Coordinates of C-alpha atoms in Angstrom, one line a residue:
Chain B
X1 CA 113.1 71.1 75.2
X2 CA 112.4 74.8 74.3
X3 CA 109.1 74.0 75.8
X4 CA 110.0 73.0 79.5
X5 CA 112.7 75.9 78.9
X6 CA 109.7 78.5 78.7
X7 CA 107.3 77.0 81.2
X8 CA 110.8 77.1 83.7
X9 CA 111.4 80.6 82.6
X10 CA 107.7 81.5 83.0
X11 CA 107.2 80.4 86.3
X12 CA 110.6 81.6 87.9
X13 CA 110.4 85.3 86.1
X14 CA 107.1 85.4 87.2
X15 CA 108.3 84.0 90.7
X16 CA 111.4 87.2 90.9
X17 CA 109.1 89.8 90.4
X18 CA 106.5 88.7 92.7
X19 CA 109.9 88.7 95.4
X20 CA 110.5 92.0 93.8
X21 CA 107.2 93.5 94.5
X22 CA 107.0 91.8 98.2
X23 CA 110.1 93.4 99.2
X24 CA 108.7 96.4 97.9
X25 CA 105.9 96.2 100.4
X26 CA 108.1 96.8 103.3
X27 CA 110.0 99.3 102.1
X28 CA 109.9 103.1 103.7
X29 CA 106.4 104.7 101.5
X30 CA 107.4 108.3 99.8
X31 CA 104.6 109.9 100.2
X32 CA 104.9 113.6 102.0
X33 CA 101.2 113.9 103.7
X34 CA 100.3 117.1 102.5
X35 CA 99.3 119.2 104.9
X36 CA 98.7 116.8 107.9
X37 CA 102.9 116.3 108.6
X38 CA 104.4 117.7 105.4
X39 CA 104.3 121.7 104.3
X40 CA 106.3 123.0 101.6
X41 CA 106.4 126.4 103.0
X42 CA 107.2 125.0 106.7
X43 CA 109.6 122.6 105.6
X44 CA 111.2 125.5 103.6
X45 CA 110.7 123.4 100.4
X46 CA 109.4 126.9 98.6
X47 CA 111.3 128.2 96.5
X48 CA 112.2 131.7 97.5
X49 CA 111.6 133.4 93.8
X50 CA 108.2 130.8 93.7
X51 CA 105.6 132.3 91.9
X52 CA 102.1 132.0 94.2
X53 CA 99.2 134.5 94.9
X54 CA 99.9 138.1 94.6
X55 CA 99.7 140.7 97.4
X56 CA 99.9 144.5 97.1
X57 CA 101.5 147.3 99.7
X58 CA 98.5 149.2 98.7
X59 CA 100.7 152.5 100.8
X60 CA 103.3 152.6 98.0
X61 CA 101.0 152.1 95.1
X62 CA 101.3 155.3 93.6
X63 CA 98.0 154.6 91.0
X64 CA 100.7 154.6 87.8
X65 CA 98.6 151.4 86.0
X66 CA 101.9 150.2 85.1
X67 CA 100.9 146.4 86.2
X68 CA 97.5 147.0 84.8
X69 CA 98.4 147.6 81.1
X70 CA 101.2 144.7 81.1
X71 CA 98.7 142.2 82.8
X72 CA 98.4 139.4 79.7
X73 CA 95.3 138.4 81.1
X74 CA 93.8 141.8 82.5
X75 CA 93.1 140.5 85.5
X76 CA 94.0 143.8 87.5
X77 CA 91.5 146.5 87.5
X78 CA 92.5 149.8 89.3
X79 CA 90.9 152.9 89.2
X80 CA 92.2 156.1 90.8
X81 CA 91.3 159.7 92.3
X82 CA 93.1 162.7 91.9
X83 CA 94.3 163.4 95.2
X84 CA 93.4 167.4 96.3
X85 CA 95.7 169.5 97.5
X86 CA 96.2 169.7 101.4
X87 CA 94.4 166.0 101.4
X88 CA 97.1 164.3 100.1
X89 CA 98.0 160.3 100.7
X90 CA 101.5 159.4 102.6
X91 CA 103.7 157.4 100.5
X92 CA 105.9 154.9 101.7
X93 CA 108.9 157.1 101.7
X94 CA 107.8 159.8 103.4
X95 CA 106.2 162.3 100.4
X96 CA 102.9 162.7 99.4
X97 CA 101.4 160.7 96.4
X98 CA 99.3 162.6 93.7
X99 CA 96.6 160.2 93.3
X100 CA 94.3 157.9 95.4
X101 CA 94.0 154.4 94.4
X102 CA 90.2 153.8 95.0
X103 CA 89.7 150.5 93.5
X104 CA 92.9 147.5 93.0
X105 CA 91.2 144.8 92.2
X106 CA 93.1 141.0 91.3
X107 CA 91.0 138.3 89.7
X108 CA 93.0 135.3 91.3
X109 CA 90.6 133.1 88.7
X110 CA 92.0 134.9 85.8
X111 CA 95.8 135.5 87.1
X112 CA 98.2 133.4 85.1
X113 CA 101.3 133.9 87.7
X114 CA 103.4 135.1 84.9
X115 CA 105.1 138.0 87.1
X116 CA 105.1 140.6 84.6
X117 CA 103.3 143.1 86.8
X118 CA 105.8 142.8 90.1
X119 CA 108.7 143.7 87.4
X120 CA 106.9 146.5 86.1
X121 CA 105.7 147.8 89.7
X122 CA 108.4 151.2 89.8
X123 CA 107.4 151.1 93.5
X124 CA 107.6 147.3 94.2
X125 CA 104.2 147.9 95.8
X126 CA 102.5 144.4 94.2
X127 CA 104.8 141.7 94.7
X128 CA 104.6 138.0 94.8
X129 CA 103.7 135.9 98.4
X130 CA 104.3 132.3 99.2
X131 CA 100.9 131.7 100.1
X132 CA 99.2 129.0 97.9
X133 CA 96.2 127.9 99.4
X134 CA 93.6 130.0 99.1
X135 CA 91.0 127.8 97.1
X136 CA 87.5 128.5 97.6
X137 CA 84.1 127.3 96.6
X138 CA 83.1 130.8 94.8
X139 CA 84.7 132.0 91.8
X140 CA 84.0 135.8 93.2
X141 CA 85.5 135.1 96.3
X142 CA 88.9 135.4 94.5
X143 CA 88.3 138.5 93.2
X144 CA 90.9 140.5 95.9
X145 CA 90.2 143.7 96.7
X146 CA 93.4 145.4 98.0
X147 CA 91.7 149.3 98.1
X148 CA 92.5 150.3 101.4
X149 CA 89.2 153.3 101.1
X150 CA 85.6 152.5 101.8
X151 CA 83.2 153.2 99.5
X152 CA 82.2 156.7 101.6
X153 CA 85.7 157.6 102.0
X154 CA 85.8 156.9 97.8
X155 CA 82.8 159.1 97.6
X156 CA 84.5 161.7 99.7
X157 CA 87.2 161.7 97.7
X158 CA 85.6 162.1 94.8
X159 CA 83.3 164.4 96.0
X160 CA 86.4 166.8 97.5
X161 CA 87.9 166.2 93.8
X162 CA 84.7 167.7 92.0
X163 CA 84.4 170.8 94.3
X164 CA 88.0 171.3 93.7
X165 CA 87.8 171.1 89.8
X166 CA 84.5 173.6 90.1
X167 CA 86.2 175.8 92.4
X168 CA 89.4 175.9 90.3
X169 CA 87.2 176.6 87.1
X170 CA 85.3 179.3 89.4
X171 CA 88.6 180.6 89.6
X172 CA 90.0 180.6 86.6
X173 CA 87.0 182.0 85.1
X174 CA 86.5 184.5 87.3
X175 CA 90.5 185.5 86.8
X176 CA 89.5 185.1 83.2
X177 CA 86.7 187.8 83.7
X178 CA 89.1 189.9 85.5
X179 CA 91.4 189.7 83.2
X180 CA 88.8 190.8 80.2
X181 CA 87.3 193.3 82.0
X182 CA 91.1 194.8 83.0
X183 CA 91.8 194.5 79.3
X184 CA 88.4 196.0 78.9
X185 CA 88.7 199.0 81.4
X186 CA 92.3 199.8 79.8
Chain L
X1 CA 72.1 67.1 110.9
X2 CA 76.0 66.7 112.1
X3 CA 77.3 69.0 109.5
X4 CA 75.3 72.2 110.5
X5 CA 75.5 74.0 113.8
X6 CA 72.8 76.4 113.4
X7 CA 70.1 73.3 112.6
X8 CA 71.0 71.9 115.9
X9 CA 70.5 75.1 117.6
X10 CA 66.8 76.3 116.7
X11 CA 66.2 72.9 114.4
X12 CA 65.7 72.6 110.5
X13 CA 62.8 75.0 109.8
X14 CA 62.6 78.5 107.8
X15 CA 64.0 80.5 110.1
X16 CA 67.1 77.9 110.2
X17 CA 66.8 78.5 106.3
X18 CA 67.0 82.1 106.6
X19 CA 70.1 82.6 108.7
X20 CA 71.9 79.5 107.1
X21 CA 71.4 81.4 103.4
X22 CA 72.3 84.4 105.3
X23 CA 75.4 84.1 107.3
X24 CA 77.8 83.5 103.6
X25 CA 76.1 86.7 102.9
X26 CA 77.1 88.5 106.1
X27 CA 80.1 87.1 105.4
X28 CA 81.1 88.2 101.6
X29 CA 79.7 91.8 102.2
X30 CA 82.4 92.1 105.2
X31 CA 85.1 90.2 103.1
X32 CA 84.4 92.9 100.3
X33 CA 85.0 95.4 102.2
X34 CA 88.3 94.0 103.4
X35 CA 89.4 93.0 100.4
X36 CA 88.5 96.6 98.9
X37 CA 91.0 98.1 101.5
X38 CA 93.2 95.4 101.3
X39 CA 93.5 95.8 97.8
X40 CA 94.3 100.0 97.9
X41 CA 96.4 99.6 101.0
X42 CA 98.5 96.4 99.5
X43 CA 98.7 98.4 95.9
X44 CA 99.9 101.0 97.6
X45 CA 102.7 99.6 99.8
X46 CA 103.7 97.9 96.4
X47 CA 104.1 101.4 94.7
X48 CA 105.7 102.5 97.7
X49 CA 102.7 104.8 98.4
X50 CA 100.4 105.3 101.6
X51 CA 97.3 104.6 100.0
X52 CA 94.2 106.2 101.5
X53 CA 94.5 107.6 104.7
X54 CA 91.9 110.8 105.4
X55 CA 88.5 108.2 105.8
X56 CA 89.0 107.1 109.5
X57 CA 92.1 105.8 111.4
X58 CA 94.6 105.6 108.5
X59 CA 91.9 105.5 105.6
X60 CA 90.3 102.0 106.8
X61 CA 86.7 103.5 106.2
X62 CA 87.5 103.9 102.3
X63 CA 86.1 101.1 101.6
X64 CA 82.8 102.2 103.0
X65 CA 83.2 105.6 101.6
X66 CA 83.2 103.8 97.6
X67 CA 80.3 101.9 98.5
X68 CA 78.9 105.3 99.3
X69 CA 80.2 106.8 96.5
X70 CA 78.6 104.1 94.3
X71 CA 75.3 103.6 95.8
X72 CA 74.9 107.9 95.2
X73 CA 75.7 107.4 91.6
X74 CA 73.5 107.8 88.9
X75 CA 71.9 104.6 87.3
X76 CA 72.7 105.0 83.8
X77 CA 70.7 102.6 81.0
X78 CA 71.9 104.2 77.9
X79 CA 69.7 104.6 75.3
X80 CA 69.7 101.5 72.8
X81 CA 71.0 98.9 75.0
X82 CA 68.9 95.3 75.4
X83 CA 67.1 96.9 78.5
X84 CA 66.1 93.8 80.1
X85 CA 69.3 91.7 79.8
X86 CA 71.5 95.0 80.6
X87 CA 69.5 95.1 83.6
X88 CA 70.0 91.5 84.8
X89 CA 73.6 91.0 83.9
X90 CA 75.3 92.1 86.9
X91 CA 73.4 90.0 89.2
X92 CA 73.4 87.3 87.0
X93 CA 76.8 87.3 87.5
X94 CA 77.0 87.8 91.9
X95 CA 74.4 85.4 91.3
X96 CA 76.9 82.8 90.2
X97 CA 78.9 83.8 92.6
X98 CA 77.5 84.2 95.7
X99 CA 75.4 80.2 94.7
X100 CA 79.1 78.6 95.0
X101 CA 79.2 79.9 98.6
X102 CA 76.3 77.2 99.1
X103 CA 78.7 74.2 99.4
X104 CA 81.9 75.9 100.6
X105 CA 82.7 74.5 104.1
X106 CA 83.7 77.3 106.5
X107 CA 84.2 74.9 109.4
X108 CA 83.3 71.2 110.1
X109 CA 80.3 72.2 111.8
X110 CA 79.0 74.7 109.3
X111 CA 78.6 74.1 105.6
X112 CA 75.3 76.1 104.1
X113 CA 74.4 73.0 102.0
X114 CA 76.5 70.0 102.4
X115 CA 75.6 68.0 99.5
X116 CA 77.9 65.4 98.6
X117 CA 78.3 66.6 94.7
X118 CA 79.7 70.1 96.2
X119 CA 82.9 70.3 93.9
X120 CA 80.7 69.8 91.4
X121 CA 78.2 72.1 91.8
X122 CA 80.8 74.9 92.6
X123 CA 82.5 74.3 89.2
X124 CA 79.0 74.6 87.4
X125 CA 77.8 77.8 89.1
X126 CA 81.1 79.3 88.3
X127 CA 80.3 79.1 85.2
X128 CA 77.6 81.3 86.0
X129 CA 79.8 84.4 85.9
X130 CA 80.5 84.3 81.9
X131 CA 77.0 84.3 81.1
X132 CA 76.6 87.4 83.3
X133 CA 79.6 88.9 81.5
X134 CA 78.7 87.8 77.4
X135 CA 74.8 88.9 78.4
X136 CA 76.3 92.6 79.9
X137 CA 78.6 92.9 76.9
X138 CA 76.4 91.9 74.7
X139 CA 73.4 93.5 75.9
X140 CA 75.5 97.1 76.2
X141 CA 75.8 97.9 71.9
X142 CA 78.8 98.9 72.5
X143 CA 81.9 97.5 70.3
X144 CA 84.4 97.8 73.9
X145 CA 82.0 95.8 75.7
X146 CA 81.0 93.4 73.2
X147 CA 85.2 93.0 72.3
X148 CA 85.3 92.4 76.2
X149 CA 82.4 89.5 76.2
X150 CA 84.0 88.1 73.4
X151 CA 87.4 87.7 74.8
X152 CA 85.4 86.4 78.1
X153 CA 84.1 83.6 76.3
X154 CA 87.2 82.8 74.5
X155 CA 88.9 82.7 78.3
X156 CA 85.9 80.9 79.9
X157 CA 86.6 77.9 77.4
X158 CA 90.7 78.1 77.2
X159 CA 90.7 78.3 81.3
X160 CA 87.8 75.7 82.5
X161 CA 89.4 72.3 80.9
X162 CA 92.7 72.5 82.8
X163 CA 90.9 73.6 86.1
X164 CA 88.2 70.7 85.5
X165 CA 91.2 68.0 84.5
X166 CA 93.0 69.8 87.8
X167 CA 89.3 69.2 90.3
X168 CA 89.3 66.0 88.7
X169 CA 92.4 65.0 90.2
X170 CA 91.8 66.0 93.4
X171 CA 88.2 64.0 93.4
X172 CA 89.9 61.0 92.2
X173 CA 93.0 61.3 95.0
X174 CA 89.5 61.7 97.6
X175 CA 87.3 59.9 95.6
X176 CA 84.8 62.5 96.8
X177 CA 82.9 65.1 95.6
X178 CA 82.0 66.1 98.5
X179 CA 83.4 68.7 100.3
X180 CA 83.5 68.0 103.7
X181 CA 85.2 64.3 102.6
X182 CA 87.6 66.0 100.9
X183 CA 89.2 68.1 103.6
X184 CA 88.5 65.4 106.6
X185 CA 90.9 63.1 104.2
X186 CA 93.6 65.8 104.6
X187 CA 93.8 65.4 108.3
X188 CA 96.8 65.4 110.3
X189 CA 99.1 68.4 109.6
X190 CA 100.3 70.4 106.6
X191 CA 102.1 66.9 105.3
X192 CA 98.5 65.0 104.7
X193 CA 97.4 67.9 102.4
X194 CA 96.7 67.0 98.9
X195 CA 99.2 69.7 97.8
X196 CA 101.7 66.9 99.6
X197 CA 99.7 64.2 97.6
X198 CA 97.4 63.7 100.7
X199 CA 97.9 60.4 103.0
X200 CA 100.0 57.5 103.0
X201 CA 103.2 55.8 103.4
X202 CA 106.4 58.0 102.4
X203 CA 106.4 56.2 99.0
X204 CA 104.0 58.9 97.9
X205 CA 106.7 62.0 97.0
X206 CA 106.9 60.6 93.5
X207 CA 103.4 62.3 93.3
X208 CA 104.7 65.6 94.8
X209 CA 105.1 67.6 91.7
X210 CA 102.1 66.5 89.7
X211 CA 100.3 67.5 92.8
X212 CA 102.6 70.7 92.9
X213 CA 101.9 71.0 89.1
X214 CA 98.1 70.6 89.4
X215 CA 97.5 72.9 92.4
X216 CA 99.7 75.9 90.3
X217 CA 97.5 75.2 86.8
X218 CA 94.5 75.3 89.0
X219 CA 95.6 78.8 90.8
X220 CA 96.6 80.1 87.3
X221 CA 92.9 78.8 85.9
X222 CA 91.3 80.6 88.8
X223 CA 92.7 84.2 88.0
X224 CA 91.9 83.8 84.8
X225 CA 88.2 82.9 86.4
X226 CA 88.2 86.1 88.2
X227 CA 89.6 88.0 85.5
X228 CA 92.1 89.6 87.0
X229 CA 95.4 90.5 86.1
X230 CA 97.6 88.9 84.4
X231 CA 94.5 87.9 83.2
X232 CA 92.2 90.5 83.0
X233 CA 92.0 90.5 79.0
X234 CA 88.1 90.4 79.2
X235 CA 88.0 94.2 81.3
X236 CA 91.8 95.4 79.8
X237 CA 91.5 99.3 80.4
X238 CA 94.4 99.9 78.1
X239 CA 92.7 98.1 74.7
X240 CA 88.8 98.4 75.6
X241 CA 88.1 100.9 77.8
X242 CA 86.9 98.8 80.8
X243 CA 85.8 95.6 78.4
X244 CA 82.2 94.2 78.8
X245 CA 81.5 96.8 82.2
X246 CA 81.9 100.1 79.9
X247 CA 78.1 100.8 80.0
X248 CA 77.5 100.3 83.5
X249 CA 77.4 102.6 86.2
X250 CA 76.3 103.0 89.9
X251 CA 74.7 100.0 91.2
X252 CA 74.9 97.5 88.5
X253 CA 78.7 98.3 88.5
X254 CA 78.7 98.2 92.1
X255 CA 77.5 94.8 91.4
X256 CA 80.3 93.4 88.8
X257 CA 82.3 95.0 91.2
X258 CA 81.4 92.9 94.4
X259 CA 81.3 89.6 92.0
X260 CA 84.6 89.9 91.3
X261 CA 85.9 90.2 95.0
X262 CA 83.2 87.6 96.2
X263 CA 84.6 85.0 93.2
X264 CA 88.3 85.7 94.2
X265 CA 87.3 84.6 97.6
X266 CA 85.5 81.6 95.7
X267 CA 88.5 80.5 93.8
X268 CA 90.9 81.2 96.7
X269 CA 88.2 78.9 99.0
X270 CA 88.3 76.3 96.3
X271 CA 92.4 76.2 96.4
X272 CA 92.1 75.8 99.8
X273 CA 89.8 73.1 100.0
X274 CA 91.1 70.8 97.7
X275 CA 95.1 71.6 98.3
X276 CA 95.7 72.9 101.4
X277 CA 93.3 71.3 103.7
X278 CA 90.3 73.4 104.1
X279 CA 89.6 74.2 107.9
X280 CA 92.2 71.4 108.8
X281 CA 94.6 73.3 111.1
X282 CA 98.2 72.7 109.6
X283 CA 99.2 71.3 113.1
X284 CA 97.3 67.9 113.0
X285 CA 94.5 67.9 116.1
X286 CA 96.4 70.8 117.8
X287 CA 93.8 73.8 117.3
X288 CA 91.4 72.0 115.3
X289 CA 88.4 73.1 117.1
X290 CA 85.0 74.2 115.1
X291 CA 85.9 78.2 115.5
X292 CA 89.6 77.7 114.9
X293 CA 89.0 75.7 112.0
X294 CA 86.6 79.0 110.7
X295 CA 90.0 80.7 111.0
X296 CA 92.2 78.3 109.8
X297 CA 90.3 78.6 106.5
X298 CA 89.7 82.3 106.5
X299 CA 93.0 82.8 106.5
X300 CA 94.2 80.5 104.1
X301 CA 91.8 81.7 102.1
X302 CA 92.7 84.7 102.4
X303 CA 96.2 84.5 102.0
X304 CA 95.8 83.6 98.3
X305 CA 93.3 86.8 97.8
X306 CA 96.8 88.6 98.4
X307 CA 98.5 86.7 96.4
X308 CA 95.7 87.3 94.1
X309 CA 96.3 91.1 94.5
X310 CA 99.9 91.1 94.7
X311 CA 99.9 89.1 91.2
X312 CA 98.0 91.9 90.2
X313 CA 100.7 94.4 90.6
X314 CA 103.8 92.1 89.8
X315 CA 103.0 91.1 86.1
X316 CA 101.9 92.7 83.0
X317 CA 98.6 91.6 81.4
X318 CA 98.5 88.8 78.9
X319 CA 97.7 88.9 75.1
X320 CA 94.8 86.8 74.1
X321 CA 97.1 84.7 71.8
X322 CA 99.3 84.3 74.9
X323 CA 96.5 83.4 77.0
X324 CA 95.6 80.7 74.5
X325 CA 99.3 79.4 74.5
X326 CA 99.6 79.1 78.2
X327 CA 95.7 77.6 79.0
X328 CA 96.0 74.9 75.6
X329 CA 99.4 74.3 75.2
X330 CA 100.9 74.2 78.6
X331 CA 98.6 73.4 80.9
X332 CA 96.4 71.3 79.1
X333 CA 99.3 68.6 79.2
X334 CA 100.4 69.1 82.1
X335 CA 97.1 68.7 83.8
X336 CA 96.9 65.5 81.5
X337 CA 99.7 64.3 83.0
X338 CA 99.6 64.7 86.2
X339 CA 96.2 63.6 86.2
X340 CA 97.3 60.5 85.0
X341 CA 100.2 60.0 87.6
X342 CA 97.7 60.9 90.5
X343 CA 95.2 58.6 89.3
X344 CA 97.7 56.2 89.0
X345 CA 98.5 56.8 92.5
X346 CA 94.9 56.9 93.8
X347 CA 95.1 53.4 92.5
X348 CA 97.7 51.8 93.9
X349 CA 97.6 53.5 97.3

């Protein structure tokens, strides 16, 4: 009797989920078609603190490193210019910044979106974005450059620096010479 | 010749030959492709998904796309395989195959090769299958795919004495091997099929079940033919890897891979001949015309290939010991026994 029990109970269980699976068939599909009719961030489905690709106010950077050395993955490379006097950049709020930022570099390949580097920012000049999508078929493509100088201007700039140093140095050693041969004289 | 249109069009000659061999062929590569989609799309709807939809008009080019993908794939031969039997093995297997589609009667003017032992010869090229499987396990020296062949074999022989006990009954309820005879005795609407016990007086709903009980053993026999789930035990990706097809890649897998679906439409054609009528239309003579009884069995047909995939994503797959239970214990006797009372019938009607 057990037997015809189990052959009963084999065909009907086997019989309600094949009913299971058929209604199943009908039913409304879940899928969100990413990107043809769905979009997180144009259905507002990102969240607002979301952690995504990085962008930089590169005007109110003020070249401290700060990001740079808490970077766990030192995926930020900056390099700055002493800024001379009377060629000075414009901060954001309206005073002049002491140093130009000639290189702010991200390595998106490298970049572990831990956030460390928009809560050390004093100037909240490298933030986080909402944008996602920015795959590409070149690792060096997502190497972002965010330097708002050319290369000339960089030159310039570094050129301006050195013939203020030398001149400075002219100076002080010629004060120096004064100096000695005032000392000298009296 | 009555029983083939393209002979009376351009005669019984080599050309006739060709396009007779042909046109099953034309056939199964367009089925495949069907069935491919058929079986994403209806997996998908199951799992409440989409399924493909970037290739073409909602994803109905995928198909074409995997055949792409496959064909572009590298033909691997690992290094200490049997080189010549690793070779062969997958078309051993379509093969087997693609030979049943010889005898199987699309229509009542078209039947490739309508010899009048056809049940018989389809259950002894099926057969063909396994040996393309054990050779392509065996062959691959590798312990998942020789596991896989083993468990094939040990399927081939639990499966193939119900189904054979299950075509008997249906040749002794025709008493005819032939295809063709078979289905013209199930003229006359869905009530003259054999799955009703075929003609006669209403005295003949006695036989209802065993018929009942000999058309279910032979559907579960035939997935457990085409190895697919619940029985699937021979390929199992959760125990060995993908069974007796680990080794194989690109075309030769391509290959396994098209047996499979052209064998599910063998099996499902098989069903459908000797239960449900063949190309008879379930309305008697209404729409029993040579084209509509092409569609009449195509879509019979294929209405068990989705039952075939929609088994496949109802029920969990079988233990061999299980499989063993259900194929020796169970419907063994059954068949038996409704063999017997169908017989009995056969004899008295």
């Amino acid at each position: 009797m057990e037997y015809f029990k189990n052959i009963f109970s084999g065909i009907s269980t086997a019989l309600v989920g094949m009913k299971i699976t058929f209604s199943h068939l009908f039913e409304k599909n879940v899928t969100l078609q990413y990107p043809d009719t769905y979009h997180p961030i144009n259905s507002g489905d990102m969240p607002a603190n979301a952690r995504n690709r990085i962008d930089v106010d590169i005007e109110a950077c003020i070249g401290c490193l700060a990001c740079q050395r808490d970077c766990p993955v030192n995926c930020i490379k900056i390099e700055t210019v002493k800024a001379v006097a009377g060629d000075e950049p414009m901060g954001k709020d309206g005073k002049t910044k002491k140093l130009w930022v000639s290189q702010f570099d991200i390595d998106f390949a490298k970049c572990c979106f831990c956030s460390l580097c928009t809560e050390a920012c004093p100037t909240d000049a490298i933030f986080m974005t909402q944008v996602f999508e920015y795959a590409t078929y070149d690792r060096k493509d997502l190497v972002y450059h965010f330097s708002d100088l050319s290369a000339e201007q960089v030159q310039a700039k570094k050129a301006a620096l050195a013939k203020a140093t030398a001149e400075k140095k002219k100076a002080e050693a010629e004060a120096k010479a004064k100096e000695e041969a005032g000392k000298n004289e009296a | 010749m009555e029983q083939n249109f393209v002979y009376d069009l351009i005669g019984e000659n080599l050309i006739g030959y060709v396009i007779v061999a042909a046109m099953p062929l034309m056939f199964v590569l367009v089925y495949a492709l069907v069935a491919i989609l058929g079986e994403l799309k209806i997996s998908a709807w199951i799992q409440e998904r989409l399924g493909p939809m970037r290739t073409g008009w909602k994803g109905v080019l995928q198909p074409i796309a995997e055949v792409v993908k496959l064909l572009q794939k590298e033909d691997i031969t690992p290094a200490n395989v049997n080189k010549p039997l690793f070779n062969v093995a997958p078309f051993i297997m379509f093969t087997g195959a693609y030979a049943a589609y010889a005898v199987i009667p699309f229509s009542s003017v078209f039947v490739p090769s309508g010899i009048n032992i056809g049940l018989f010869y389809v259950f002894a090229v099926s057969a063909f299958a396994i040996i393309g499987i054990v050779m392509g396990g065996w062959a691959s020296n590798n312990k998942y795919s020789l596991l896989g062949a083993m468990r094939a074999a040990a399927q081939m022989i639990s499966y193939e004495i119900p189904i054979a006990i299950a075509i008997l009954a249906v040749a002794t309820l025709a008493g005819s091997l032939d295809m063709q005879e078979i289905i013209k005795q199930q003229a006359g609407g869905i009530w003259n099929w054999f799955l009703f016990g075929g003609t006669g007086s209403i005295a003949k709903v006695w036989v209802i079940p065993f018929t009942f009980a000999l058309f279910l053993i032979y559907f579960i026999g035939s997935l457990a033919e085409t190895n697919r789930v619940p029985f699937d035990i021979p390929e199992g990706e959760s125990e060995i890897v993908a069974g007796y097809h680990t080794e194989y890649s690109g075309m030769k897998f391509a290959m396994f891979f098209f047996a499979e679906y052209s064998n599910m439409f063998v099996v499902s054609a098989i069903i459908t001949i000797l239960f449900l009528g063949g190309w008879q239309s379930p309305f008697g003579d209404f729409m029993n015309g040579p084209v509509w009884q092409s569609i009449w069995f195509i879509s019979k047909a294929m209405f068990f290939v989705f039952v075939q995939i929609w088994l496949r994503w109802t029920l969990p797959r079988l233990r061999v010991d299980q499989l063993m239970y259900v194929t020796w214990k169970v419907m063994l006797p059954v068949a038996f026994v409704a063999f017997f009372a169908v017989a009995f019938w056969a004899m008295i009607k």
